[in-house]
Amino acid sequence: MIEQHQNLSYSILSMMIDEYFQTLATFPPCNLQQKVITKLLQHQDILIRAPTG
C-alpha cells in the first residue's frame, strides 16, 4: 500500500515537473532529461557526458 502511494505521488510529481519544465523552456523535456529528472527524484547519483567544442 505504501509503495503504491509512493508510485502515485511520484507520477503526479513527475507530471508537474514536466509541465514546469515546459513552462520554463517552452518545450517538453527530451527523453534524456526525463530520465535524469527521474533519477534525481529517486535520490540517485547521475553523471552526464556531452561533447563540447
mmCIF file of C-alpha atoms in Angstrom:
data_model
loop_
_atom_site.group_PDB
_atom_site.id
_atom_site.type_symbol
_atom_site.label_atom_id
_atom_site.label_comp_id
_atom_site.label_asym_id
_atom_site.label_seq_id
_atom_site.Cartn_x
_atom_site.Cartn_y
_atom_site.Cartn_z
ATOM 1 C CA MET A 1 0.000 0.000 0.000
ATOM 2 C CA ILE A 2 2.778 2.438 0.903
ATOM 3 C CA GLU A 3 4.721 1.594 -2.264
ATOM 4 C CA GLN A 4 1.578 2.114 -4.347
ATOM 5 C CA HIS A 5 1.063 5.530 -2.716
ATOM 6 C CA GLN A 6 4.699 6.477 -3.357
ATOM 7 C CA ASN A 7 4.392 5.470 -7.015
ATOM 8 C CA LEU A 8 1.247 7.586 -7.392
ATOM 9 C CA SER A 9 2.899 10.539 -5.644
ATOM 10 C CA TYR A 10 5.945 10.164 -7.893
ATOM 11 C CA SER A 11 3.750 10.043 -11.021
ATOM 12 C CA ILE A 12 1.953 13.226 -10.022
ATOM 13 C CA LEU A 13 5.233 14.952 -9.162
ATOM 14 C CA SER A 14 6.769 13.833 -12.449
ATOM 15 C CA MET A 15 3.840 15.275 -14.420
ATOM 16 C CA MET A 16 4.138 18.560 -12.513
ATOM 17 C CA ILE A 17 7.866 18.752 -13.242
ATOM 18 C CA ASP A 18 7.276 18.070 -16.958
ATOM 19 C CA GLU A 19 4.697 20.884 -17.063
ATOM 20 C CA TYR A 20 7.001 23.242 -15.148
ATOM 21 C CA PHE A 21 9.906 22.383 -17.459
ATOM 22 C CA GLN A 22 7.773 23.143 -20.496
ATOM 23 C CA THR A 23 6.673 26.451 -18.959
ATOM 24 C CA LEU A 24 10.294 27.498 -18.406
ATOM 25 C CA ALA A 25 11.802 26.124 -21.612
ATOM 26 C CA THR A 26 8.751 26.424 -23.921
ATOM 27 C CA PHE A 27 9.238 22.791 -24.983
ATOM 28 C CA PRO A 28 8.803 19.459 -23.181
ATOM 29 C CA PRO A 29 11.834 17.676 -21.707
ATOM 30 C CA CYS A 30 13.551 15.205 -24.041
ATOM 31 C CA ASN A 31 13.934 11.536 -23.094
ATOM 32 C CA LEU A 32 17.368 12.082 -21.547
ATOM 33 C CA GLN A 33 16.101 14.978 -19.448
ATOM 34 C CA GLN A 34 13.130 12.891 -18.265
ATOM 35 C CA LYS A 35 15.476 10.058 -17.274
ATOM 36 C CA VAL A 36 17.720 12.462 -15.357
ATOM 37 C CA ILE A 37 14.751 14.032 -13.564
ATOM 38 C CA THR A 38 13.523 10.552 -12.607
ATOM 39 C CA LYS A 39 16.897 9.568 -11.156
ATOM 40 C CA LEU A 40 17.229 12.847 -9.260
ATOM 41 C CA LEU A 41 13.769 12.438 -7.744
ATOM 42 C CA GLN A 42 14.820 8.979 -6.566
ATOM 43 C CA HIS A 43 17.963 10.493 -4.957
ATOM 44 C CA GLN A 44 20.245 8.550 -7.307
ATOM 45 C CA ASP A 45 23.638 9.809 -8.410
ATOM 46 C CA ILE A 46 23.987 10.730 -12.078
ATOM 47 C CA LEU A 47 26.845 11.512 -14.429
ATOM 48 C CA ILE A 48 26.149 13.130 -17.778
ATOM 49 C CA ARG A 49 28.683 13.370 -20.607
ATOM 50 C CA ALA A 50 28.263 15.595 -23.622
ATOM 51 C CA PRO A 51 30.559 16.555 -26.477
ATOM 52 C CA THR A 52 31.851 20.119 -26.396
ATOM 53 C CA GLY A 53 33.530 22.380 -28.840
#
